[in-house]
Amino acid sequence: MSAQSLFNKAAIAIAVGSVFTSSAFADTELKVKSSQMVQGGSGLIQTPTARMGEEGDFSINYTDNGEYRFFSVNLQLFDWMQATARYTDVRTRLYSDVASFSGDQTLKDKGLDVKFRLWKESYYMPDISVGFRDFGGTGFFESEYINASKSVGPFDIHLGLGWGYLGNADDITNPFCEIRESFCSRPTGFSGRGGKVDYDQFFKGTMAVFGGIEYQTPWEPLTLKVELEGNDYSRDRAGELQQDSRWNVGAVYRWNNLDFSLNYQRGNTIGFGVSYRFNMNTISQIKVDNEPRSIMARNAPDTIDDVNKSRLYNKLYTTSGFLLSDAEIKDDEATFYGTQVSYRDHDEAIERIGREVAAELPDSVKTYHIIDNRGGLPMVDTEVDAEAFIAAARYEGIDTDITDTYERKAPSEEVINAYDPENDSGLFYSADLFWSQSFGNPEDFYLFQTGLVLSSGYAFNRKLALMGSARVTLFDNFDKFNFLVDGEETTLPRVRTRVREYVSENPIGLDTAFLHYKDSISENVFGQVYGGYLETMFAGVGGEILYRPVDSNISYGIDINYVKQRDPYSQLATIDYEAITGHASVYWKPEFLKGTQLTVSAGQFLAKDKGVNVDFAKRFDSGIVVGAYAAFTDVSAEEYGEGSFTKGFYISIPTDLFLLTPTKGRGLFPWVPISRDGGQLLRRPVRLIDVTEIRSPFYD
């Protein structure tokens, strides 16, 4: 009897038997914990399962598998959607046949996977998911699959159907072939110049059954696995590989946040791997911080004249992180203008400020106005009902909620006109670390550059300033570059593909130097104009208008810029290329997708191609934001070059996840698989959507 027949009978027996055995194991605490498969993603060894992790689960994986090494990251974006990004090192092939280009570096390939849950497991029904592996690119492991997973006590049972790489064993007839002949064979190769999603290949060609069983042993850290895979290794990129058996076995040992795996595959190959995992929702850092001020024994002054303003203003900064720039205290209301520099959580910040104000002001003050400034402009007025706030802060009601005692709104014209800081001009400066990185390069798999961005400027008033920044490289391995400009013929101007010249020729370089003017045009409309060296590669002039109401889920903006390309071999000179670039943008936080922001920008890009850039970001409870973007323009895949269209990913991490004291600020870590010249945005040094972030917080 064939292995396939045995597996089919076993699967049927398990499915029927699970109905009778589920209740017998209902009280056991031994449940299989989902782990990562070889290529990344919840799975067995070589095959995926229908399982999903908790929302925010993040795993960094390395596996060594004979002819292949896999570096992958896996993220549970929602409880119904899992995504994997992967680099594959093919040990049996070279990156290229040209030694002067890539030397003896082995072939590298990028891959993206995504999996969606169609049905969540219940008492009788299994988890059911559909997945797409390596769906955009050169298709090393391109596959589609549908599978089911059912927990039965300490066992987790999986059964799936695969097409493409997972269906090479060809042991079952493709049902879609009966409907339409085009599904009987699978197109080979990939469209464009790689990087495109080849929808016309989905669910076509040969098909196979795969699946297996996981067993949670009585020793909690150890899980055992056995699987039947759907690939026969006859068409692998590493070459045709010998497969003595379609059955694989393995084990996973879990220690703290690490998973160590060992497996035996194809009847002839030993593999191993390690995964580090954490959850982006629950990750946190212990803080050394004082509790918010108690006002249980409040001893307020009798009149405004008795207020110790010096003590109050100092406390607002030291205990509440509110850097005061102006204040006005009247008999019946008090207004405080400043910037929050410590607490990312708005409610925590307001409660701390309110407690300090309530403790130091008399009962005659009925309203507190806490004005949060950004860039010298009042952005949000948090109007606090003093009497209700004090009652809530003293827990005088059973179900009182302190957040019900204040309201966020746009500052009134009266509040804006009353803002009169003692000093709104002068020098300012800052220093930040930067980290640039690139994976999968022909010279070396990983190239990096790190150093300091030194920024400074002079503010003439609250609206007009001269700003600049310099980039100082401290460590890098960019000296490994074998070429500065690729030899590929392109119909597009080289607006980004000369980037190696800029980063390698200027270890100390002028990043920006520009004059900047901003103002609030009306209650919800803001504007800015700027001119000078706007980014590393372009200089010019431009302007922007943004409509952004307080706490609105949607905002609109438009920007337009005239730019000239900077000379990479001269800090101040420009070259002949010039362009008009600008976009109309919509920023939307959809209510039906918790913690997400969608940005759509339509217009003309740096290479004068026209189209739309779409950016999707997901924010987790810890404040970590992960995002992806893609630009679709009137440039064809052939004109664009390798990658077919611009796309990238990024992760933004709050600084205070690494510090013991509360602080604001973020670190951005981008990943651009391939950067070409189409669909490229100008990296404007100031964006109004960032300046006005506090009005409808997503990152803060």
XYZ file of C-alpha atoms in Angstrom:
700
model
C 0.000 0.000 0.000
C 1.363 3.462 -0.947
C 2.313 6.113 1.585
C -0.474 8.264 0.177
C -3.120 5.591 0.779
C -1.907 5.025 4.305
C -2.029 8.747 5.006
C -5.526 9.119 3.598
C -6.834 6.274 5.746
C -5.073 7.626 8.811
C -6.523 11.086 8.239
C -10.058 9.707 7.955
C -9.604 7.592 11.070
C -8.277 10.577 13.007
C -11.109 12.839 11.843
C -13.758 10.310 12.912
C -11.955 9.368 16.098
C -11.522 12.973 17.197
C -15.265 13.293 17.774
C -15.099 10.515 20.372
C -11.748 11.375 21.906
C -12.097 15.153 22.283
C -14.147 14.842 25.451
C -11.707 12.342 26.925
C -8.907 14.885 26.672
C -11.018 17.940 27.497
C -9.572 18.354 30.958
C -5.923 17.893 30.022
C -3.578 20.864 30.171
C -1.220 19.371 27.589
C -1.935 21.397 24.465
C 0.361 21.753 21.469
C 1.839 25.234 21.145
C 2.219 26.301 17.532
C 5.819 26.597 16.317
C 7.627 27.718 13.179
C 8.298 25.478 10.197
C 11.536 25.459 8.202
C 10.603 28.310 5.868
C 8.928 30.412 8.541
C 5.273 30.532 9.539
C 3.169 28.311 11.768
C 3.685 24.766 10.591
C 5.144 21.326 11.009
C 8.553 20.863 9.329
C 8.253 21.553 5.587
C 4.486 22.026 5.539
C 2.227 24.774 6.913
C -0.703 24.214 9.222
C -3.964 26.110 9.582
C -2.845 27.427 12.968
C -2.604 31.109 13.850
C -0.833 32.708 16.786
C -2.054 35.414 19.104
C -2.387 38.823 17.461
C 1.016 40.516 17.639
C 3.070 37.302 17.813
C 6.434 37.921 16.156
C 9.128 35.355 15.438
C 12.660 35.658 14.047
C 13.867 32.373 12.588
C 16.962 30.702 11.233
C 16.979 27.165 9.844
C 19.724 25.086 8.221
C 18.344 22.501 5.870
C 21.061 20.835 3.768
C 21.085 22.666 0.450
C 19.170 25.628 1.899
C 19.452 28.095 4.723
C 16.407 30.195 5.590
C 16.298 33.539 7.435
C 12.708 34.570 8.125
C 10.434 36.724 10.230
C 6.825 35.836 10.925
C 4.156 38.229 12.183
C 0.589 37.615 13.299
C -0.805 40.874 11.961
C -4.379 40.098 13.014
C -5.779 37.010 14.708
C -6.951 35.910 11.237
C -3.893 36.897 9.160
C -0.269 35.789 9.331
C 2.587 37.076 7.161
C 6.144 35.819 6.610
C 9.141 37.480 4.958
C 12.057 35.234 4.073
C 15.548 35.193 2.618
C 16.755 31.908 1.156
C 20.429 31.034 0.772
C 20.848 28.383 -1.944
C 24.158 26.712 -1.169
C 24.380 24.811 -4.454
C 24.299 27.891 -6.707
C 26.288 31.124 -7.016
C 24.755 34.592 -6.972
C 26.183 35.132 -10.455
C 28.802 33.722 -12.793
C 30.782 36.978 -12.705
C 33.422 36.800 -9.967
C 34.144 40.540 -10.069
C 30.461 41.219 -9.376
C 29.572 38.803 -6.571
C 32.629 36.634 -5.958
C 31.807 33.258 -4.437
C 28.624 34.415 -2.697
C 25.823 31.898 -2.998
C 22.439 32.621 -4.575
C 19.989 34.627 -2.437
C 16.246 34.937 -2.908
C 13.498 36.919 -1.192
C 10.055 35.530 -0.509
C 6.758 36.617 1.036
C 4.010 34.381 2.401
C 0.555 35.170 3.706
C -2.100 33.001 5.338
C -5.742 33.758 6.157
C -8.035 31.936 8.569
C -11.358 31.017 6.960
C -12.882 29.237 9.959
C -11.909 29.275 13.629
C -11.695 25.972 15.480
C -14.699 24.975 17.569
C -15.571 21.836 19.546
C -16.372 19.863 16.423
C -14.881 21.931 13.579
C -11.162 22.456 12.869
C -9.252 25.614 12.080
C -9.396 26.115 8.293
C -6.947 28.408 6.505
C -5.887 29.317 2.991
C -2.317 30.375 2.273
C -0.081 31.738 -0.470
C 3.656 31.016 -0.244
C 6.308 33.012 -2.139
C 3.475 34.718 -4.012
C 5.381 37.754 -5.282
C 8.811 37.357 -6.830
C 10.798 34.716 -8.640
C 8.662 31.941 -7.164
C 11.321 29.595 -5.769
C 8.724 28.007 -3.482
C 5.507 29.402 -4.938
C 2.503 27.476 -3.587
C -1.118 27.797 -2.654
C -2.763 25.615 -0.072
C -5.893 24.964 1.939
C -5.559 23.093 5.200
C -7.308 22.179 8.421
C -6.024 21.698 11.969
C -7.837 20.027 14.879
C -6.686 19.737 18.469
C -7.367 16.439 20.240
C -5.909 16.534 23.750
C -2.096 16.591 23.491
C -2.295 15.977 19.723
C -2.656 18.555 16.951
C -3.757 16.978 13.681
C -3.241 18.670 10.311
C -4.429 17.868 6.794
C -3.922 20.008 3.687
C -4.075 20.243 -0.096
C -1.263 22.007 -1.927
C -0.573 23.365 -5.392
C 2.732 24.517 -6.872
C 5.781 23.617 -4.768
C 3.565 21.909 -2.187
C 1.812 19.937 -4.935
C 4.765 18.579 -6.914
C 4.135 15.025 -5.668
C 1.037 15.012 -7.929
C -0.908 12.376 -5.996
C -4.400 13.799 -6.388
C -6.326 15.260 -9.336
C -6.706 19.039 -9.358
C -10.512 19.563 -9.150
C -10.245 22.957 -10.867
C -8.881 21.153 -13.926
C -12.314 19.583 -14.354
C -13.880 23.037 -14.454
C -11.403 24.759 -16.762
C -8.571 23.304 -18.826
C -6.202 26.183 -18.035
C -5.969 24.875 -14.452
C -4.502 21.564 -15.617
C -0.979 22.945 -16.068
C 0.931 25.604 -14.159
C 2.745 28.392 -16.045
C 6.495 28.411 -15.461
C 8.728 31.372 -14.652
C 7.457 34.718 -13.430
C 5.987 37.851 -14.951
C 7.654 41.225 -15.385
C 11.052 41.499 -13.737
C 10.069 39.586 -10.610
C 8.255 40.963 -7.580
C 4.784 40.849 -9.137
C 1.943 38.695 -7.868
C 1.255 36.079 -10.529
C -2.475 35.589 -10.003
C -2.715 33.584 -13.212
C -0.754 30.737 -11.561
C -2.887 30.339 -8.445
C -4.318 26.838 -7.836
C -3.033 25.556 -11.177
C -1.057 22.461 -12.073
C -0.288 19.391 -10.019
C -1.741 18.904 -6.572
C -0.812 16.854 -3.519
C -1.977 15.954 -0.028
C 0.174 16.964 2.935
C -0.170 17.108 6.702
C 0.820 15.395 9.905
C 0.565 15.254 13.668
C 2.167 17.179 16.532
C 2.355 15.641 19.990
C 2.862 17.633 23.171
C 4.859 15.310 25.390
C 4.288 15.123 29.167
C 7.551 17.077 29.438
C 6.174 20.519 28.671
C 9.137 22.009 26.731
C 9.196 19.175 24.169
C 6.925 18.738 21.151
C 7.282 15.944 18.577
C 6.229 16.153 14.921
C 5.660 13.819 12.000
C 4.530 14.940 8.561
C 3.874 13.822 5.012
C 4.941 16.554 2.599
C 3.559 17.350 -0.844
C 6.820 18.179 -2.638
C 8.950 15.598 -4.436
C 12.057 17.852 -4.850
C 12.242 17.178 -8.591
C 12.058 20.864 -9.528
C 13.936 22.645 -6.733
C 16.043 25.729 -7.396
C 18.942 23.992 -5.668
C 18.678 21.260 -8.304
C 16.870 17.948 -8.267
C 17.257 16.605 -4.733
C 17.088 12.989 -3.685
C 13.981 12.126 -1.686
C 14.021 8.683 -0.084
C 10.786 9.323 1.800
C 7.980 11.883 1.851
C 7.745 11.405 5.621
C 9.657 13.810 7.880
C 10.033 13.717 11.650
C 11.169 16.388 14.077
C 11.178 17.805 17.571
C 10.920 21.288 19.062
C 12.353 22.209 22.453
C 10.977 25.442 23.926
C 13.076 27.432 26.410
C 11.815 30.846 27.514
C 11.331 32.813 24.267
C 13.476 30.464 22.187
C 12.478 27.403 20.170
C 15.170 24.926 19.124
C 14.220 22.460 16.386
C 15.816 19.283 15.062
C 14.428 17.229 12.191
C 15.103 14.423 9.723
C 13.796 15.086 6.216
C 13.497 13.251 2.892
C 14.844 10.120 4.520
C 18.400 11.444 4.152
C 18.792 14.993 5.510
C 19.210 16.362 9.035
C 18.032 19.914 9.650
C 18.020 22.243 12.626
C 16.853 25.717 13.515
C 16.238 28.319 16.181
C 13.420 30.848 16.633
C 13.144 33.836 18.938
C 9.592 34.971 19.626
C 7.716 37.674 21.507
C 4.369 39.423 21.282
C 4.170 42.984 19.993
C 1.008 43.671 21.970
C 2.304 42.594 25.367
C 6.026 43.413 25.204
C 6.915 46.106 27.732
C 9.726 47.562 29.790
C 9.715 47.985 33.569
C 9.705 51.678 34.415
C 11.334 53.491 37.318
C 8.794 56.252 37.810
C 6.809 58.019 40.516
C 3.105 57.389 40.935
C 0.776 60.216 39.817
C 0.318 62.780 42.582
C -2.333 61.908 45.132
C -4.903 64.609 45.924
C -6.738 62.662 48.616
C -5.411 65.108 51.213
C -5.623 68.090 48.873
C -4.882 71.437 50.546
C -5.630 73.965 47.825
C -4.817 77.677 48.208
C -7.693 80.044 48.872
C -7.085 82.475 46.002
C -5.101 82.826 42.782
C -2.687 85.160 44.566
C -1.690 82.321 46.900
C -0.657 79.949 44.104
C 2.996 78.880 44.145
C 3.489 79.165 40.395
C 7.159 78.299 40.453
C 6.471 74.997 42.218
C 3.529 74.187 39.928
C 5.460 74.856 36.715
C 8.399 72.795 37.919
C 6.151 69.879 38.923
C 4.449 69.872 35.527
C 7.788 68.951 33.977
C 9.378 66.747 36.638
C 6.343 64.559 37.408
C 4.196 64.944 34.275
C 6.699 65.386 31.439
C 4.963 68.604 30.340
C 7.513 71.151 29.122
C 5.761 74.468 29.742
C 6.178 77.375 27.315
C 3.414 79.702 28.516
C 0.644 79.829 31.128
C -2.264 82.051 32.067
C -4.082 81.568 35.394
C -7.339 83.439 35.955
C -9.879 83.300 38.777
C -12.151 80.841 36.968
C -9.892 79.099 34.434
C -6.240 78.260 33.825
C -4.461 77.629 30.533
C -1.126 75.826 30.194
C 0.768 75.690 26.894
C 3.519 73.151 26.479
C 4.824 69.955 24.911
C 4.543 66.441 26.304
C 8.036 64.909 26.291
C 7.680 61.807 28.487
C 4.358 59.968 28.275
C 3.125 58.363 25.056
C -0.284 57.585 26.535
C -2.386 60.753 26.281
C -4.722 59.779 29.121
C -1.846 59.074 31.485
C -0.242 62.402 30.586
C -3.438 64.378 31.149
C -4.163 62.652 34.471
C -0.668 63.455 35.754
C -0.899 67.089 34.637
C -4.429 67.436 36.011
C -3.461 66.089 39.425
C -0.610 68.589 39.746
C -2.818 71.484 38.647
C -5.682 70.419 40.937
C -3.342 70.231 43.923
C -1.946 73.728 43.384
C -4.941 75.794 42.202
C -7.928 77.038 44.250
C -11.496 75.754 43.863
C -12.498 78.954 42.088
C -10.741 77.654 38.958
C -13.466 75.626 37.253
C -11.709 74.764 33.990
C -8.186 73.713 33.062
C -7.000 74.086 29.456
C -3.979 71.901 28.659
C -2.672 73.009 25.270
C -0.316 70.597 23.525
C 1.992 72.423 21.133
C 3.911 71.000 18.195
C 6.508 73.008 16.347
C 5.497 76.113 18.258
C 1.842 75.890 17.187
C -1.039 75.068 19.584
C -2.487 71.786 18.283
C -4.920 70.359 20.847
C -6.847 71.885 23.740
C -7.712 69.310 26.409
C -10.447 71.069 28.380
C -10.748 69.643 31.901
C -13.805 70.054 34.137
C -11.926 70.760 37.365
C -14.684 69.773 39.810
C -15.429 66.477 38.036
C -11.723 65.715 37.637
C -11.008 66.231 41.335
C -13.944 64.026 42.318
C -12.761 61.244 39.988
C -9.118 61.575 41.073
C -10.247 61.237 44.692
C -12.384 58.188 43.847
C -15.534 59.829 45.208
C -17.807 57.789 42.937
C -18.079 54.023 42.537
C -17.866 53.947 38.743
C -16.269 57.308 37.962
C -13.881 57.398 35.020
C -11.312 60.162 34.988
C -11.286 60.202 31.180
C -14.908 61.364 31.222
C -13.882 64.621 32.911
C -12.048 66.136 29.958
C -12.547 66.715 26.256
C -10.065 67.084 23.419
C -10.834 69.785 20.876
C -9.177 72.233 18.515
C -7.787 75.334 20.267
C -10.125 78.291 19.878
C -9.001 81.505 18.227
C -8.974 83.092 21.684
C -6.630 80.415 23.029
C -4.310 80.708 20.019
C -4.167 84.500 20.208
C -3.444 84.376 23.957
C -0.351 82.223 23.381
C 2.593 84.507 24.052
C 5.732 82.612 25.100
C 8.565 84.650 26.557
C 11.058 83.274 24.071
C 10.024 81.959 20.661
C 13.321 82.514 18.855
C 16.861 81.230 19.170
C 19.133 78.310 18.422
C 18.115 74.664 18.754
C 19.968 71.418 18.174
C 19.696 67.653 18.575
C 21.579 64.431 17.881
C 20.117 61.105 16.781
C 21.461 57.724 15.806
C 20.771 56.356 12.335
C 20.996 52.812 11.025
C 20.817 51.927 7.334
C 20.838 48.335 6.207
C 20.449 46.267 3.080
C 19.917 42.520 2.675
C 20.677 40.209 -0.224
C 23.258 42.325 -2.013
C 25.538 40.803 -4.665
C 28.695 41.789 -2.737
C 27.546 40.568 0.664
C 24.284 39.326 2.149
C 24.177 42.101 4.753
C 25.451 45.654 4.321
C 25.016 48.308 6.996
C 25.839 51.893 7.862
C 25.414 53.550 11.252
C 26.295 56.895 12.736
C 24.879 60.198 13.947
C 22.466 62.704 12.478
C 23.376 66.107 13.920
C 20.536 68.603 13.543
C 20.428 72.287 14.365
C 18.705 75.481 13.384
C 17.607 78.959 14.290
C 13.985 79.898 14.958
C 13.216 83.491 14.019
C 9.778 83.119 15.602
C 7.175 80.391 16.140
C 6.514 80.091 12.416
C 9.800 80.722 10.597
C 13.029 78.786 11.064
C 16.267 77.881 9.315
C 17.037 74.171 9.764
C 19.730 71.724 8.761
C 21.237 68.331 9.468
C 24.495 66.500 8.809
C 25.010 62.761 8.645
C 28.220 61.418 10.201
C 29.016 57.782 9.420
C 30.753 55.981 12.284
C 30.693 52.327 11.168
C 29.797 50.658 7.897
C 30.839 47.955 5.458
C 29.849 49.831 2.316
C 33.457 49.592 1.148
C 32.430 46.174 -0.231
C 30.508 47.829 -3.071
C 31.778 46.500 -6.403
C 29.688 48.962 -8.391
C 28.171 52.373 -7.687
C 25.675 52.445 -10.557
C 24.287 49.223 -11.989
C 24.763 48.525 -15.657
C 21.089 47.932 -16.346
C 19.621 49.959 -19.190
C 16.628 51.969 -18.058
C 14.236 54.421 -19.659
C 13.719 56.238 -16.341
C 15.993 58.945 -14.933
C 18.182 57.614 -12.121
C 16.506 59.311 -9.183
C 17.330 56.544 -6.654
C 19.581 53.913 -8.246
C 22.615 56.169 -7.748
C 22.113 55.927 -3.993
C 25.409 54.032 -3.538
C 27.309 57.067 -4.794
C 25.667 59.281 -2.190
C 26.219 56.993 0.791
C 29.754 55.875 -0.105
C 31.198 59.208 -1.201
C 30.097 61.265 1.802
C 31.065 59.792 5.208
C 30.294 63.264 6.551
C 27.544 64.737 4.443
C 25.076 67.574 4.426
C 21.682 65.935 4.623
C 19.396 68.973 4.743
C 19.599 72.763 4.934
C 16.359 74.640 4.330
C 14.191 77.596 5.290
C 10.824 76.571 6.706
C 7.597 78.470 7.381
C 4.448 76.920 8.887
C 1.137 78.200 10.247
C -2.415 77.192 11.065
C -4.615 78.561 8.299
C -7.870 77.857 10.118
C -9.121 75.711 12.993
C -8.407 72.420 11.199
C -6.185 73.458 8.281
C -2.401 73.773 8.415
C 0.115 74.895 5.831
C 3.851 75.045 5.237
C 6.381 76.198 2.630
C 10.075 75.312 2.486
C 13.127 75.641 0.289
C 16.735 74.419 0.237
C 18.470 71.050 0.426
C 15.451 68.881 1.210
C 17.084 65.431 1.399
C 20.304 63.589 0.593
C 19.603 63.415 -3.135
C 17.388 66.425 -3.931
C 17.160 70.175 -3.359
C 14.252 72.439 -4.188
C 11.206 74.320 -2.957
C 7.751 73.137 -2.025
C 4.616 73.558 -0.008
C 1.865 71.555 1.663
C -1.665 72.021 3.011
C -3.298 69.548 5.418
C -6.859 69.306 6.726
C -6.854 67.414 10.052
C -9.654 67.753 12.623
C -8.987 66.670 16.205
C -9.540 62.929 16.763
C -10.912 62.426 13.277
C -10.271 59.096 11.565
C -9.617 60.797 8.245
C -7.402 63.648 7.038
C -6.565 65.132 3.641
C -3.431 66.787 2.336
C -1.761 68.020 -0.828
C 1.878 68.867 -1.498
C 3.763 70.134 -4.549
C 7.510 70.483 -5.031
C 10.016 71.628 -7.619
C 13.320 69.775 -7.157
C 16.772 69.394 -8.708
C 19.017 66.387 -8.155
C 22.057 66.967 -5.951
C 25.553 66.073 -7.099
C 26.828 63.073 -5.065
C 30.405 64.286 -5.536
C 29.788 67.828 -4.289
C 28.027 68.761 -1.076
C 26.343 71.898 -2.435
C 26.112 71.477 -6.220
C 23.201 70.130 -8.260
C 23.107 68.365 -11.623
C 20.867 68.880 -14.651
C 17.917 66.692 -13.683
C 14.846 68.560 -12.387
C 11.239 67.586 -11.788
C 7.872 68.658 -10.440
C 6.605 66.149 -7.890
C 3.621 66.213 -5.574
C 0.673 64.226 -4.300
C -2.853 64.472 -2.988
C -3.066 62.234 0.074
C -5.769 60.670 2.214
C -4.918 59.394 5.708
C -7.555 57.004 7.039
C -7.832 54.946 10.223
C -10.618 52.463 9.401
C -12.826 51.651 12.378
C -13.327 48.033 11.283
C -9.562 47.295 11.498
C -8.352 48.095 14.993
C -5.044 49.976 15.205
C -4.502 50.487 11.487
C -3.811 53.464 9.247
C -4.096 53.539 5.466
C -2.394 56.299 3.476
C -3.120 56.728 -0.219
C -1.096 59.329 -2.150
C -1.828 59.998 -5.841
C 0.292 62.225 -8.043
C 3.644 62.537 -9.829
C 6.808 60.898 -8.511
C 10.470 61.909 -8.773
C 11.023 60.135 -12.106
C 7.969 61.991 -13.493
C 5.940 58.801 -13.516
C 2.347 59.159 -12.367
C 0.421 56.877 -10.083
C -0.464 56.079 -6.489
C 1.475 55.071 -3.388
C -0.378 52.967 -0.805
C 0.912 52.634 2.762
C -0.679 50.307 5.313
C 0.426 50.445 8.969
C -0.611 48.371 11.975
C -0.084 49.615 15.540
C 0.143 47.146 18.415
C -0.655 47.846 22.071
C 3.034 48.255 22.932
C 3.295 51.143 20.462
C 5.267 49.141 17.900
C 4.105 49.919 14.371
C 4.736 47.661 11.382
C 3.923 48.787 7.883
C 4.197 48.043 4.196
C 3.900 50.246 1.136
C 3.788 49.888 -2.632
C 3.721 52.339 -5.533
C 1.775 51.614 -8.716
C 2.544 53.954 -11.606
C 2.253 54.235 -15.396
C 5.725 52.666 -15.692
C 5.587 49.071 -16.936
C 7.367 46.241 -15.118
C 9.911 46.019 -17.943
C 10.639 49.767 -17.792
C 10.865 49.684 -13.999
C 13.462 46.899 -13.881
C 14.104 44.206 -11.310
C 11.291 43.996 -8.784
C 8.641 45.298 -11.245
C 7.369 48.032 -8.875
C 8.438 49.897 -5.735
C 7.581 48.279 -2.416
C 8.976 48.155 1.076
C 8.380 47.381 4.717
C 9.210 49.091 7.981
C 8.967 48.742 11.731
C 8.768 51.705 14.093
C 9.695 51.014 17.718
C 9.058 53.392 20.657
C 12.256 54.388 22.428
C 10.809 53.771 25.870
C 10.641 50.008 25.228
C 14.393 50.080 25.841
C 14.560 52.585 28.713
C 13.692 52.491 32.408
C 12.159 55.960 32.397
C 9.157 57.161 30.349
C 10.124 58.960 27.166
C 8.809 59.767 23.721
C 10.589 59.162 20.452
C 10.910 56.334 17.959
C 13.387 54.349 15.949
C 12.557 53.446 12.343
C 13.917 50.299 10.693
C 13.059 50.054 6.984
C 13.467 47.125 4.607
C 13.351 47.792 0.876
C 13.812 44.535 -1.083
C 14.856 46.307 -4.299
C 15.005 50.054 -4.854
C 14.626 51.218 -8.451
C 13.641 54.580 -9.945
C 9.916 54.282 -10.513
C 7.362 55.197 -7.849
C 9.858 57.126 -5.711
C 8.608 59.788 -3.289
C 10.529 62.894 -2.301
C 11.660 62.502 1.317
C 10.410 65.870 2.524
C 12.215 66.969 5.713
C 8.962 68.100 7.378
C 5.545 66.531 6.795
C 2.445 68.115 8.275
C 0.930 64.720 9.048
C 3.876 64.212 11.443
C 3.793 67.741 12.883
C 0.075 67.407 13.651
C 0.279 63.810 14.940
C -1.017 64.787 18.395
C -4.358 65.907 16.880
C -5.305 62.328 16.018
C -2.602 60.083 17.439
C -1.548 56.881 15.730
C 2.188 56.667 16.434
C 2.076 58.677 19.704
